Amino acid sequence: NQSSTHKKTLIFALDDCLLKTSVFKTDLPRVDGAFDYNNLMIYVCFRPFMLELMNQLKPYFELIVWTSSQNDYTEKLMEVLNK
C-alpha cells in the first residue's frame, strides 16, 4: 500500500507548450503577463486553460515544470506564472 500522502508526478514542458514568450506583443494572441529581463520587456501568453488545469491537478499530483531556459530567466517567468 502506498501512503495516502504520496502523489504521482506530472512533468510539463514550459517552453512553447504551457506558454509562449516574445519581446513583441504582436507575436502573441494576447498578453497574460510580462517581466523585465536584461532590460528587455518579455511578454507572456499562457496556453488557454493552463492555469485552470494546473489548479485542478495540484491537489492530486506533484507538478514539475521543465525548461531549457536560463535559471534567472525561468525564475522571472515563474513569478509571472505564480501570480
Short mmCIF file of C-alpha atoms in Angstrom, two decimals:
data_model
loop_
_atom_site.label_atom_id
_atom_site.label_comp_id
_atom_site.label_asym_id
_atom_site.label_seq_id
_atom_site.Cartn_x
_atom_site.Cartn_y
_atom_site.Cartn_z
CA ASN A 1 0.00 0.00 0.00
CA GLN A 2 1.20 3.47 -0.87
CA SER A 3 0.98 6.22 1.68
CA SER A 4 -2.11 8.38 1.24
CA THR A 5 0.18 11.43 1.07
CA HIS A 6 2.17 10.06 -1.89
CA LYS A 7 1.34 11.82 -5.14
CA LYS A 8 2.27 10.77 -8.63
CA THR A 9 4.41 13.24 -10.54
CA LEU A 10 3.45 15.08 -13.73
CA ILE A 11 6.14 16.89 -15.70
CA PHE A 12 5.17 19.68 -18.08
CA ALA A 13 7.38 21.32 -20.70
CA LEU A 14 7.24 25.07 -20.18
CA ASP A 15 8.68 26.50 -23.40
CA ASP A 16 6.17 26.79 -26.25
CA CYS A 17 3.96 24.19 -24.59
CA LEU A 18 2.40 25.73 -21.47
CA LEU A 19 3.17 29.25 -22.58
CA LYS A 20 4.84 31.36 -25.21
CA THR A 21 7.05 34.41 -24.73
CA SER A 22 8.13 37.21 -27.02
CA VAL A 23 9.70 40.63 -26.91
CA PHE A 24 6.92 41.74 -29.29
CA LYS A 25 3.31 41.89 -28.08
CA THR A 26 2.11 41.43 -31.65
CA ASP A 27 3.71 37.95 -31.82
CA LEU A 28 1.24 36.69 -29.21
CA PRO A 29 -2.54 36.21 -29.39
CA ARG A 30 -2.83 38.02 -26.02
CA VAL A 31 -0.57 39.12 -23.17
CA ASP A 32 -1.19 37.42 -19.81
CA GLY A 33 1.87 38.86 -18.08
CA ALA A 34 5.25 40.46 -18.61
CA PHE A 35 8.63 40.83 -16.94
CA ASP A 36 11.89 42.67 -17.44
CA TYR A 37 14.87 40.53 -18.44
CA ASN A 38 18.22 42.19 -19.12
CA ASN A 39 16.48 45.48 -19.98
CA LEU A 40 14.07 43.77 -22.38
CA MET A 41 10.36 43.54 -21.69
CA ILE A 42 9.31 39.91 -22.15
CA TYR A 43 5.61 39.33 -22.81
CA VAL A 44 3.96 36.07 -21.79
CA CYS A 45 0.93 34.28 -23.22
CA PHE A 46 -0.42 31.23 -21.35
CA ARG A 47 -1.93 28.30 -23.22
CA PRO A 48 -5.73 28.54 -22.88
CA PHE A 49 -6.95 26.96 -19.62
CA MET A 50 -3.38 26.22 -18.49
CA LEU A 51 -3.85 27.84 -15.08
CA GLU A 52 -7.18 26.07 -14.54
CA LEU A 53 -5.58 22.74 -15.46
CA MET A 54 -2.70 23.26 -13.04
CA ASN A 55 -5.06 24.26 -10.22
CA GLN A 56 -7.22 21.19 -10.81
CA LEU A 57 -4.21 18.83 -10.86
CA LYS A 58 -2.31 20.35 -7.92
CA PRO A 59 -4.22 18.53 -5.15
CA TYR A 60 -3.63 15.13 -6.78
CA PHE A 61 -0.18 15.34 -8.38
CA GLU A 62 3.27 16.72 -7.75
CA LEU A 63 3.66 19.19 -10.62
CA ILE A 64 7.07 19.78 -12.15
CA VAL A 65 7.76 22.29 -14.90
CA TRP A 66 10.76 21.57 -17.14
CA THR A 67 12.55 24.16 -19.23
CA SER A 68 15.81 24.52 -21.12
CA SER A 69 15.92 28.27 -20.34
CA GLN A 70 18.49 30.01 -18.14
CA ASN A 71 17.78 29.91 -14.38
CA ASP A 72 17.40 33.68 -13.96
CA TYR A 73 15.01 33.89 -16.93
CA THR A 74 13.00 30.94 -15.63
CA GLU A 75 12.70 32.42 -12.14
CA LYS A 76 11.21 35.63 -13.55
CA LEU A 77 8.87 33.63 -15.76
CA MET A 78 7.73 31.51 -12.82
CA GLU A 79 6.94 34.69 -10.87
CA VAL A 80 4.52 35.66 -13.65
CA LEU A 81 3.08 32.15 -13.69
CA ASN A 82 2.55 32.12 -9.92
CA LYS A 83 0.68 35.46 -9.76
#
